[in-house]
Amino acid sequence: MAVPAREVRRRVDVLSRALRESGLRLTHQRLEVVREVARSDEHPDVETIYRAVRERVPTISLDTVYRTLATLAGLGLVRRVAATPGPTRYDANTAHHHHFVCTRCGLIRDVDDRGLDAVRAPRSAASLGSVESVEVQLRGICVDCHKKERDHD
Amino acid sequence: MAVPAREVRRRVDVLSRALRESGLRLTHQRLEVVREVARSDEHPDVETIYRAVRERVPTISLDTVYRTLATLAGLGLVRRVAATPGPTRYDANTAHHHHFVCTRCGLIRDVDDRGLDAVRAPRSAASLGSVESVEVQLRGICVDCHKKERDHD
DNA sequence: GTTACTGCAAACTTTTTGCACGACA
DNA sequence: TGTCGTGCAAAAAGTTTGCAGTAAC
């Protein structure tokens, strides 16, 4: 929820425009799914988005949320984040960035850092394929899990 | 399958020993699952391991494979790899390393590189939690997918 | 007015669980 | 021999799909 209002607006705008320009209809349901995914920086899964959207569109169905997110991902407007086992999670931040992943609770936060952006694929990787992006995952224990551990001891 | 025989032996040995030392029984089924995961560097999913093991232990059940891998992962002897959507995949290489991920077919290969090992978490990450490891994902298109594309055009 | 989208329901895939029998230490 | 692990079956969790009605353009 820490995404600045201006950035949320920009994302909703970009997403809405791109849907229209792809000849797709901007339905009430799609708009609300777009709003929800744009406003979150917690890399929510489909169920979480579904529950949030249902507050405003009580009749929306889970499979519409699945379909909308698949559509958006297909257009490259949101990204599937595969950093933890379990349900697929989505990220509306399509700029190049990195992630902190809590191995205990599954929390994922974006990490923006010039130093990490500068990491380049080694030459040896060329034998595997063409590298299109380099993403760094910082794996560890988040502050919340540390706090819980201290409190429970 | 490109894991050197010596390394496979070492892995099977470490895994077997660790199971015993944890007071767990080294059953026929567990041993074969261990062998299978140790011999692969393709980050197989449970179903794949199941099919391979069933060649040698036709009566083994899928849920035993699930349970064995969960046990091994719990002991830190194998790692869940969450780099692609779909079924969870396992990696018997517990040394610090990086991955090349094909965004088209889901292929995952290990990448060993000193330069990538040297990447450090930025100071800013401390506000998110304690970073225990830094893993680099090289995302792109593998040589096989490139070849297929050329052949189909 | 078309055509694409939605909601419902059902199917499918992946993973987990309860229980009784069998096998390891 | 006692206990842990296995296989079977069923359930739970996550995701996809077909179809008929509805709404966007």
mmCIF file of C-alpha atoms (C1' of nucleotides) in Angstrom:
data_model
loop_
_atom_site.group_PDB
_atom_site.id
_atom_site.type_symbol
_atom_site.label_atom_id
_atom_site.label_comp_id
_atom_site.label_asym_id
_atom_site.label_seq_id
_atom_site.Cartn_x
_atom_site.Cartn_y
_atom_site.Cartn_z
ATOM 1 C CA MET A 1 0.000 0.000 0.000
ATOM 2 C CA ALA A 2 3.056 2.247 0.062
ATOM 3 C CA VAL A 3 2.836 3.023 -3.645
ATOM 4 C CA PRO A 4 2.518 6.826 -3.973
ATOM 5 C CA ALA A 5 -0.878 8.013 -5.204
ATOM 6 C CA ARG A 6 0.684 9.639 -8.251
ATOM 7 C CA GLU A 7 2.396 6.417 -9.245
ATOM 8 C CA VAL A 8 -0.861 4.490 -8.757
ATOM 9 C CA ARG A 9 -2.610 6.951 -11.019
ATOM 10 C CA ARG A 10 0.123 6.664 -13.612
ATOM 11 C CA ARG A 11 -0.061 2.853 -13.531
ATOM 12 C CA VAL A 12 -3.841 2.756 -13.812
ATOM 13 C CA ASP A 13 -3.588 5.178 -16.689
ATOM 14 C CA VAL A 14 -0.937 3.183 -18.532
ATOM 15 C CA LEU A 15 -2.760 -0.075 -17.991
ATOM 16 C CA SER A 16 -6.146 1.300 -19.060
ATOM 17 C CA ARG A 17 -4.716 2.926 -22.142
ATOM 18 C CA ALA A 18 -2.815 -0.218 -23.134
ATOM 19 C CA LEU A 19 -5.935 -2.357 -22.800
ATOM 20 C CA ARG A 20 -7.873 -0.052 -25.095
ATOM 21 C CA GLU A 21 -5.029 0.183 -27.566
ATOM 22 C CA SER A 22 -4.911 -3.591 -27.748
ATOM 23 C CA GLY A 23 -8.542 -3.564 -28.802
ATOM 24 C CA LEU A 24 -9.647 -4.987 -25.474
ATOM 25 C CA ARG A 25 -12.612 -3.650 -23.576
ATOM 26 C CA LEU A 26 -12.061 -1.745 -20.409
ATOM 27 C CA THR A 27 -14.783 -3.270 -18.310
ATOM 28 C CA HIS A 28 -15.733 -2.332 -14.798
ATOM 29 C CA GLN A 29 -14.185 -5.555 -13.537
ATOM 30 C CA ARG A 30 -10.938 -5.093 -15.395
ATOM 31 C CA LEU A 31 -10.603 -1.541 -14.220
ATOM 32 C CA GLU A 32 -10.999 -2.545 -10.599
ATOM 33 C CA VAL A 33 -8.510 -5.384 -10.924
ATOM 34 C CA VAL A 34 -6.079 -2.964 -12.558
ATOM 35 C CA ARG A 35 -6.610 -0.473 -9.718
ATOM 36 C CA GLU A 36 -6.006 -3.098 -7.121
ATOM 37 C CA VAL A 37 -2.836 -4.508 -8.595
ATOM 38 C CA ALA A 38 -1.535 -0.993 -9.320
ATOM 39 C CA ARG A 39 -1.998 0.178 -5.771
ATOM 40 C CA SER A 40 -0.183 -2.699 -4.117
ATOM 41 C CA ASP A 41 3.513 -3.195 -3.713
ATOM 42 C CA GLU A 42 3.069 -6.422 -1.792
ATOM 43 C CA HIS A 43 3.064 -8.680 -4.831
ATOM 44 C CA PRO A 44 -0.397 -10.046 -4.067
ATOM 45 C CA ASP A 45 -1.678 -13.381 -5.293
ATOM 46 C CA VAL A 46 -4.930 -13.808 -7.209
ATOM 47 C CA GLU A 47 -6.990 -14.656 -4.133
ATOM 48 C CA THR A 48 -5.824 -11.504 -2.346
ATOM 49 C CA ILE A 49 -6.656 -9.297 -5.310
ATOM 50 C CA TYR A 50 -10.005 -11.042 -5.638
ATOM 51 C CA ARG A 51 -10.934 -10.375 -2.030
ATOM 52 C CA ALA A 52 -9.923 -6.721 -2.258
ATOM 53 C CA VAL A 53 -11.782 -6.096 -5.499
ATOM 54 C CA ARG A 54 -14.884 -7.842 -4.216
ATOM 55 C CA GLU A 55 -15.267 -5.081 -1.608
ATOM 56 C CA ARG A 56 -16.053 -2.722 -4.460
ATOM 57 C CA VAL A 57 -17.469 -5.166 -7.036
ATOM 58 C CA PRO A 58 -19.187 -7.843 -4.954
ATOM 59 C CA THR A 59 -20.333 -9.804 -7.977
ATOM 60 C CA ILE A 60 -16.905 -10.275 -9.549
ATOM 61 C CA SER A 61 -15.818 -13.864 -9.874
ATOM 62 C CA LEU A 62 -12.440 -15.384 -9.116
ATOM 63 C CA ASP A 63 -11.952 -16.610 -12.651
ATOM 64 C CA THR A 64 -12.413 -13.118 -14.024
ATOM 65 C CA VAL A 65 -9.546 -12.006 -11.823
ATOM 66 C CA TYR A 66 -7.448 -14.909 -13.126
ATOM 67 C CA ARG A 67 -8.315 -14.027 -16.706
ATOM 68 C CA THR A 68 -7.682 -10.337 -16.265
ATOM 69 C CA LEU A 69 -4.282 -10.900 -14.704
ATOM 70 C CA ALA A 70 -3.355 -13.390 -17.430
ATOM 71 C CA THR A 71 -4.347 -10.822 -20.028
ATOM 72 C CA LEU A 72 -2.327 -8.069 -18.374
ATOM 73 C CA ALA A 73 0.669 -10.364 -18.003
ATOM 74 C CA GLY A 74 0.378 -11.380 -21.635
ATOM 75 C CA LEU A 75 0.599 -7.732 -22.649
ATOM 76 C CA GLY A 76 3.601 -7.275 -20.368
ATOM 77 C CA LEU A 77 1.686 -4.802 -18.219
ATOM 78 C CA VAL A 78 2.134 -6.731 -15.010
ATOM 79 C CA ARG A 79 4.610 -9.450 -14.170
ATOM 80 C CA ARG A 80 4.237 -12.812 -12.593
ATOM 81 C CA VAL A 81 6.597 -13.053 -9.657
ATOM 82 C CA ALA A 82 7.879 -16.524 -8.963
ATOM 83 C CA ALA A 83 9.975 -16.136 -5.857
ATOM 84 C CA THR A 84 8.118 -18.268 -3.359
ATOM 85 C CA PRO A 85 6.330 -21.609 -3.602
ATOM 86 C CA GLY A 86 2.550 -21.461 -3.578
ATOM 87 C CA PRO A 87 0.151 -19.234 -5.481
ATOM 88 C CA THR A 88 1.456 -17.070 -8.298
ATOM 89 C CA ARG A 89 1.900 -13.469 -7.351
ATOM 90 C CA TYR A 90 1.712 -10.343 -9.473
ATOM 91 C CA ASP A 91 3.762 -7.191 -9.650
ATOM 92 C CA ALA A 92 2.547 -3.986 -11.297
ATOM 93 C CA ASN A 93 6.035 -2.530 -11.162
ATOM 94 C CA THR A 94 7.339 -3.352 -14.622
ATOM 95 C CA ALA A 95 10.449 -1.209 -14.311
ATOM 96 C CA HIS A 96 13.687 -3.116 -13.868
ATOM 97 C CA HIS A 97 14.121 -3.830 -10.185
ATOM 98 C CA HIS A 98 15.161 -6.420 -7.648
ATOM 99 C CA HIS A 99 13.514 -8.224 -4.753
ATOM 100 C CA PHE A 100 13.977 -8.899 -1.104
ATOM 101 C CA VAL A 101 12.351 -12.240 -0.249
ATOM 102 C CA CYS A 102 11.658 -13.364 3.311
ATOM 103 C CA THR A 103 12.278 -17.087 3.417
ATOM 104 C CA ARG A 104 10.146 -17.413 6.524
ATOM 105 C CA CYS A 105 6.880 -15.638 5.712
ATOM 106 C CA GLY A 106 7.150 -15.173 1.971
ATOM 107 C CA LEU A 107 7.143 -11.383 2.049
ATOM 108 C CA ILE A 108 8.466 -9.853 -1.161
ATOM 109 C CA ARG A 109 9.509 -6.214 -1.411
ATOM 110 C CA ASP A 110 10.901 -4.307 -4.328
ATOM 111 C CA VAL A 111 14.513 -3.218 -4.123
ATOM 112 C CA ASP A 112 15.701 -0.348 -6.281
ATOM 113 C CA ASP A 113 19.433 0.015 -6.383
ATOM 114 C CA ARG A 114 21.838 1.323 -8.960
ATOM 115 C CA GLY A 115 24.567 -1.008 -7.819
ATOM 116 C CA LEU A 116 22.379 -4.060 -8.410
ATOM 117 C CA ASP A 117 21.195 -2.666 -11.735
ATOM 118 C CA ALA A 118 24.839 -2.622 -12.781
ATOM 119 C CA VAL A 119 25.257 -6.393 -12.372
ATOM 120 C CA ARG A 120 25.927 -7.953 -15.769
ATOM 121 C CA ALA A 121 25.583 -11.537 -16.930
ATOM 122 C CA PRO A 122 28.913 -13.346 -17.122
ATOM 123 C CA ARG A 123 30.227 -14.218 -20.563
ATOM 124 C CA SER A 124 29.791 -17.905 -19.761
ATOM 125 C CA ALA A 125 26.016 -17.459 -19.720
ATOM 126 C CA ALA A 126 25.988 -17.006 -23.490
ATOM 127 C CA SER A 127 26.280 -20.786 -23.893
ATOM 128 C CA LEU A 128 22.935 -21.187 -22.116
ATOM 129 C CA GLY A 129 21.029 -18.578 -24.060
ATOM 130 C CA SER A 130 20.516 -14.875 -24.555
ATOM 131 C CA VAL A 131 20.128 -13.016 -21.295
ATOM 132 C CA GLU A 132 17.461 -10.338 -21.401
ATOM 133 C CA SER A 133 17.439 -9.236 -17.808
ATOM 134 C CA VAL A 134 19.434 -9.680 -14.660
ATOM 135 C CA GLU A 135 17.458 -9.759 -11.445
ATOM 136 C CA VAL A 136 18.905 -10.009 -7.997
ATOM 137 C CA GLN A 137 17.061 -11.755 -5.194
ATOM 138 C CA LEU A 138 18.069 -10.852 -1.665
ATOM 139 C CA ARG A 139 16.931 -13.753 0.466
ATOM 140 C CA GLY A 140 16.737 -13.484 4.223
ATOM 141 C CA ILE A 141 14.476 -12.836 7.200
ATOM 142 C CA CYS A 142 12.290 -9.750 7.213
ATOM 143 C CA VAL A 143 12.110 -7.371 10.171
ATOM 144 C CA ASP A 144 8.624 -8.581 11.110
ATOM 145 C CA CYS A 145 9.743 -12.198 11.383
ATOM 146 C CA HIS A 146 12.741 -11.107 13.457
ATOM 147 C CA LYS A 147 10.426 -9.223 15.777
ATOM 148 C CA LYS A 148 8.077 -12.179 16.140
ATOM 149 C CA GLU A 149 10.994 -14.425 16.964
ATOM 150 C CA ARG A 150 12.174 -12.090 19.715
ATOM 151 C CA ASP A 151 8.675 -11.744 21.150
ATOM 152 C CA HIS A 152 8.092 -15.473 21.302
ATOM 153 C CA ASP A 153 11.331 -16.223 23.150
ATOM 154 C CA MET B 1 22.041 -35.407 -16.181
ATOM 155 C CA ALA B 2 25.324 -33.580 -16.556
ATOM 156 C CA VAL B 3 26.167 -33.872 -12.878
ATOM 157 C CA PRO B 4 29.533 -35.688 -12.625
ATOM 158 C CA ALA B 5 29.272 -39.198 -11.168
ATOM 159 C CA ARG B 6 31.592 -38.258 -8.321
ATOM 160 C CA GLU B 7 29.402 -35.322 -7.364
ATOM 161 C CA VAL B 8 26.296 -37.507 -7.530
ATOM 162 C CA ARG B 9 27.958 -39.987 -5.193
ATOM 163 C CA ARG B 10 28.958 -37.220 -2.831
ATOM 164 C CA ARG B 11 25.435 -35.825 -2.779
ATOM 165 C CA VAL B 12 23.792 -39.198 -2.200
ATOM 166 C CA ASP B 13 26.273 -39.811 0.570
ATOM 167 C CA VAL B 14 25.646 -36.470 2.281
ATOM 168 C CA LEU B 15 21.878 -36.822 1.964
ATOM 169 C CA SER B 16 21.812 -40.406 3.241
ATOM 170 C CA ARG B 17 24.051 -39.600 6.156
ATOM 171 C CA ALA B 18 22.037 -36.535 7.096
ATOM 172 C CA LEU B 19 18.781 -38.486 7.049
ATOM 173 C CA ARG B 20 20.210 -41.095 9.404
ATOM 174 C CA GLU B 21 21.731 -38.473 11.670
ATOM 175 C CA SER B 22 18.365 -36.793 11.964
ATOM 176 C CA GLY B 23 16.972 -40.044 13.284
ATOM 177 C CA LEU B 24 15.049 -40.672 10.076
ATOM 178 C CA ARG B 25 14.960 -44.017 8.375
ATOM 179 C CA LEU B 26 16.759 -44.501 5.126
ATOM 180 C CA THR B 27 14.117 -46.467 3.292
ATOM 181 C CA HIS B 28 14.354 -47.919 -0.161
ATOM 182 C CA GLN B 29 11.984 -45.245 -1.460
ATOM 183 C CA ARG B 30 13.829 -42.360 0.155
ATOM 184 C CA LEU B 31 17.143 -43.611 -1.159
ATOM 185 C CA GLU B 32 15.855 -43.745 -4.716
ATOM 186 C CA VAL B 33 14.300 -40.286 -4.481
ATOM 187 C CA VAL B 34 17.589 -38.997 -3.119
ATOM 188 C CA ARG B 35 19.478 -40.658 -5.969
ATOM 189 C CA GLU B 36 17.183 -39.158 -8.538
ATOM 190 C CA VAL B 37 17.290 -35.621 -7.253
ATOM 191 C CA ALA B 38 21.054 -35.846 -6.747
ATOM 192 C CA ARG B 39 21.714 -36.955 -10.296
ATOM 193 C CA SER B 40 19.748 -34.202 -11.984
ATOM 194 C CA ASP B 41 20.768 -30.657 -12.661
ATOM 195 C CA GLU B 42 17.520 -29.837 -14.420
ATOM 196 C CA HIS B 43 15.654 -28.754 -11.314
ATOM 197 C CA PRO B 44 12.957 -31.372 -11.781
ATOM 198 C CA ASP B 45 9.472 -31.116 -10.363
ATOM 199 C CA VAL B 46 7.884 -33.789 -8.197
ATOM 200 C CA GLU B 47 6.077 -35.479 -11.060
ATOM 201 C CA THR B 48 9.299 -35.812 -13.044
ATOM 202 C CA ILE B 49 11.160 -37.309 -10.113
ATOM 203 C CA TYR B 50 8.227 -39.617 -9.468
ATOM 204 C CA ARG B 51 8.233 -40.949 -13.020
ATOM 205 C CA ALA B 52 11.980 -41.512 -12.990
ATOM 206 C CA VAL B 53 11.984 -43.282 -9.637
ATOM 207 C CA ARG B 54 9.046 -45.459 -10.609
ATOM 208 C CA GLU B 55 11.236 -47.096 -13.256
ATOM 209 C CA ARG B 56 13.222 -48.634 -10.435
ATOM 210 C CA VAL B 57 10.587 -48.734 -7.682
ATOM 211 C CA PRO B 58 7.326 -49.334 -9.533
ATOM 212 C CA THR B 59 5.244 -49.374 -6.366
ATOM 213 C CA ILE B 60 6.319 -46.000 -5.051
ATOM 214 C CA SER B 61 3.514 -43.491 -4.717
ATOM 215 C CA LEU B 62 3.491 -39.866 -5.695
ATOM 216 C CA ASP B 63 2.757 -38.698 -2.186
ATOM 217 C CA THR B 64 5.825 -40.477 -0.858
ATOM 218 C CA VAL B 65 7.893 -38.457 -3.311
ATOM 219 C CA TYR B 66 6.199 -35.284 -2.080
ATOM 220 C CA ARG B 67 6.834 -36.243 1.517
ATOM 221 C CA THR B 68 10.440 -37.208 0.939
ATOM 222 C CA LEU B 69 11.242 -33.975 -0.857
ATOM 223 C CA ALA B 70 9.498 -31.946 1.836
ATOM 224 C CA THR B 71 11.587 -33.759 4.438
ATOM 225 C CA LEU B 72 14.813 -33.156 2.551
ATOM 226 C CA ALA B 73 13.936 -29.501 2.024
ATOM 227 C CA GLY B 74 13.107 -29.132 5.707
ATOM 228 C CA LEU B 75 16.578 -30.384 6.589
ATOM 229 C CA GLY B 76 18.096 -27.973 4.082
ATOM 230 C CA LEU B 77 19.448 -30.863 2.008
ATOM 231 C CA VAL B 78 17.681 -29.837 -1.163
ATOM 232 C CA ARG B 79 16.168 -26.520 -2.105
ATOM 233 C CA ARG B 80 12.845 -25.559 -3.551
ATOM 234 C CA VAL B 81 13.405 -23.477 -6.639
ATOM 235 C CA ALA B 82 10.708 -20.913 -7.308
ATOM 236 C CA ALA B 83 11.720 -19.338 -10.574
ATOM 237 C CA THR B 84 8.872 -20.317 -12.846
ATOM 238 C CA PRO B 85 5.110 -20.562 -12.386
ATOM 239 C CA GLY B 86 3.693 -24.074 -12.129
ATOM 240 C CA PRO B 87 4.885 -27.034 -10.102
ATOM 241 C CA THR B 88 7.580 -26.541 -7.492
ATOM 242 C CA ARG B 89 10.996 -27.700 -8.571
ATOM 243 C CA TYR B 90 13.878 -29.028 -6.548
ATOM 244 C CA ASP B 91 17.612 -28.474 -6.616
ATOM 245 C CA ALA B 92 20.132 -30.802 -4.995
ATOM 246 C CA ASN B 93 22.880 -28.256 -5.447
ATOM 247 C CA THR B 94 22.894 -26.541 -2.073
ATOM 248 C CA ALA B 95 26.117 -24.642 -2.709
ATOM 249 C CA HIS B 96 25.717 -20.957 -3.353
ATOM 250 C CA HIS B 97 24.967 -20.451 -7.020
ATOM 251 C CA HIS B 98 22.874 -18.550 -9.530
ATOM 252 C CA HIS B 99 20.349 -19.445 -12.201
ATOM 253 C CA PHE B 100 19.655 -18.927 -15.846
ATOM 254 C CA VAL B 101 15.890 -19.081 -16.437
ATOM 255 C CA CYS B 102 14.342 -19.420 -19.879
ATOM 256 C CA THR B 103 11.195 -17.340 -19.873
ATOM 257 C CA ARG B 104 9.810 -19.295 -22.799
ATOM 258 C CA CYS B 105 10.162 -22.960 -21.830
ATOM 259 C CA GLY B 106 10.965 -22.715 -18.143
ATOM 260 C CA LEU B 107 14.404 -24.290 -18.378
ATOM 261 C CA ILE B 108 16.541 -23.551 -15.347
ATOM 262 C CA ARG B 109 20.313 -24.088 -15.335
ATOM 263 C CA ASP B 110 22.809 -23.455 -12.602
ATOM 264 C CA VAL B 111 25.274 -20.641 -13.136
ATOM 265 C CA ASP B 112 28.526 -20.631 -11.206
ATOM 266 C CA ASP B 113 30.400 -17.393 -11.403
ATOM 267 C CA ARG B 114 32.761 -15.606 -9.074
ATOM 268 C CA GLY B 115 31.663 -12.230 -10.316
ATOM 269 C CA LEU B 116 28.025 -12.933 -9.423
ATOM 270 C CA ASP B 117 29.065 -14.415 -6.092
ATOM 271 C CA ALA B 118 30.682 -11.077 -5.320
ATOM 272 C CA VAL B 119 27.400 -9.153 -5.594
ATOM 273 C CA ARG B 120 26.504 -7.733 -2.198
ATOM 274 C CA ALA B 121 23.203 -6.517 -0.820
ATOM 275 C CA PRO B 122 22.929 -2.730 -0.761
ATOM 276 C CA ARG B 123 22.922 -1.021 2.628
ATOM 277 C CA SER B 124 19.335 0.068 2.021
ATOM 278 C CA ALA B 125 18.194 -3.548 2.227
ATOM 279 C CA ALA B 126 18.858 -3.574 5.957
ATOM 280 C CA SER B 127 15.569 -1.765 6.524
ATOM 281 C CA LEU B 128 13.713 -4.726 5.007
ATOM 282 C CA GLY B 129 15.462 -7.447 6.966
ATOM 283 C CA SER B 130 18.654 -9.400 7.322
ATOM 284 C CA VAL B 131 19.944 -10.668 4.006
ATOM 285 C CA GLU B 132 21.308 -14.181 4.174
ATOM 286 C CA SER B 133 22.048 -14.827 0.551
ATOM 287 C CA VAL B 134 22.213 -12.978 -2.723
ATOM 288 C CA GLU B 135 21.074 -14.903 -5.779
ATOM 289 C CA VAL B 136 21.180 -13.658 -9.309
ATOM 290 C CA GLN B 137 18.615 -14.744 -11.881
ATOM 291 C CA LEU B 138 19.598 -14.381 -15.500
ATOM 292 C CA ARG B 139 16.328 -14.309 -17.409
ATOM 293 C CA GLY B 140 16.217 -14.789 -21.151
ATOM 294 C CA ILE B 141 15.700 -17.254 -23.985
ATOM 295 C CA CYS B 142 17.609 -20.525 -23.984
ATOM 296 C CA VAL B 143 19.500 -21.815 -27.023
ATOM 297 C CA ASP B 144 16.903 -24.539 -27.646
ATOM 298 C CA CYS B 145 14.057 -22.038 -27.844
ATOM 299 C CA HIS B 146 16.127 -19.875 -30.167
ATOM 300 C CA LYS B 147 16.737 -22.867 -32.385
ATOM 301 C CA LYS B 148 13.053 -23.818 -32.450
ATOM 302 C CA GLU B 149 12.137 -20.278 -33.391
ATOM 303 C CA ARG B 150 14.559 -20.307 -36.307
ATOM 304 C CA ASP B 151 13.337 -23.705 -37.490
ATOM 305 C CA HIS B 152 9.697 -22.689 -37.419
ATOM 306 C CA ASP B 153 10.199 -19.491 -39.437
ATOM 307 C "C1'" DG C 1 -26.126 -4.657 -33.066
ATOM 308 C "C1'" DT C 2 -21.944 -7.227 -32.711
ATOM 309 C "C1'" DT C 3 -18.588 -9.226 -30.375
ATOM 310 C "C1'" DA C 4 -15.873 -9.730 -26.450
ATOM 311 C "C1'" DC C 5 -16.311 -10.400 -21.478
ATOM 312 C "C1'" DT C 6 -18.347 -12.214 -17.378
ATOM 313 C "C1'" DG C 7 -20.202 -15.485 -14.071
ATOM 314 C "C1'" DC C 8 -21.265 -19.986 -13.140
ATOM 315 C "C1'" DA C 9 -20.076 -24.593 -12.954
ATOM 316 C "C1'" DA C 10 -17.252 -28.169 -13.799
ATOM 317 C "C1'" DA C 11 -12.825 -30.018 -14.787
ATOM 318 C "C1'" DC C 12 -8.029 -30.207 -14.188
ATOM 319 C "C1'" DT C 13 -3.545 -29.831 -11.870
ATOM 320 C "C1'" DT C 14 -0.795 -29.615 -7.917
ATOM 321 C "C1'" DT C 15 -0.266 -30.573 -3.142
ATOM 322 C "C1'" DT C 16 -1.722 -32.185 1.464
ATOM 323 C "C1'" DT C 17 -3.811 -35.259 4.789
ATOM 324 C "C1'" DG C 18 -5.967 -39.474 7.448
ATOM 325 C "C1'" DC C 19 -5.667 -44.020 8.082
ATOM 326 C "C1'" DA C 20 -4.358 -48.870 8.257
ATOM 327 C "C1'" DC C 21 -0.747 -51.889 6.872
ATOM 328 C "C1'" DG C 22 4.095 -52.931 6.334
ATOM 329 C "C1'" DA C 23 9.011 -52.354 7.115
ATOM 330 C "C1'" DC C 24 13.069 -50.359 9.288
ATOM 331 C "C1'" DA C 25 16.062 -49.922 13.514
ATOM 332 C "C1'" DT D 1 8.654 -54.901 19.010
ATOM 333 C "C1'" DG D 2 7.636 -50.378 18.645
ATOM 334 C "C1'" DT D 3 7.494 -46.708 15.772
ATOM 335 C "C1'" DC D 4 8.084 -44.426 11.592
ATOM 336 C "C1'" DG D 5 7.109 -44.499 6.761
ATOM 337 C "C1'" DT D 6 4.352 -46.022 2.872
ATOM 338 C "C1'" DG D 7 0.421 -46.612 -0.183
ATOM 339 C "C1'" DC D 8 -4.153 -45.754 -0.964
ATOM 340 C "C1'" DA D 9 -7.870 -42.741 -1.186
ATOM 341 C "C1'" DA D 10 -9.941 -38.604 -0.462
ATOM 342 C "C1'" DA D 11 -9.686 -33.784 0.175
ATOM 343 C "C1'" DA D 12 -7.805 -29.313 -0.304
ATOM 344 C "C1'" DA D 13 -5.631 -25.661 -2.884
ATOM 345 C "C1'" DG D 14 -4.713 -23.399 -7.107
ATOM 346 C "C1'" DT D 15 -5.870 -22.737 -11.923
ATOM 347 C "C1'" DT D 16 -8.187 -23.374 -16.406
ATOM 348 C "C1'" DT D 17 -12.066 -24.008 -19.517
ATOM 349 C "C1'" DG D 18 -16.976 -24.327 -21.882
ATOM 350 C "C1'" DC D 19 -21.049 -22.220 -22.216
ATOM 351 C "C1'" DA D 20 -24.947 -19.095 -22.118
ATOM 352 C "C1'" DG D 21 -26.233 -14.588 -20.809
ATOM 353 C "C1'" DT D 22 -24.575 -9.563 -20.432
ATOM 354 C "C1'" DA D 23 -22.360 -5.446 -21.350
ATOM 355 C "C1'" DA D 24 -18.881 -2.647 -23.869
ATOM 356 C "C1'" DC D 25 -17.948 -0.340 -28.096
#
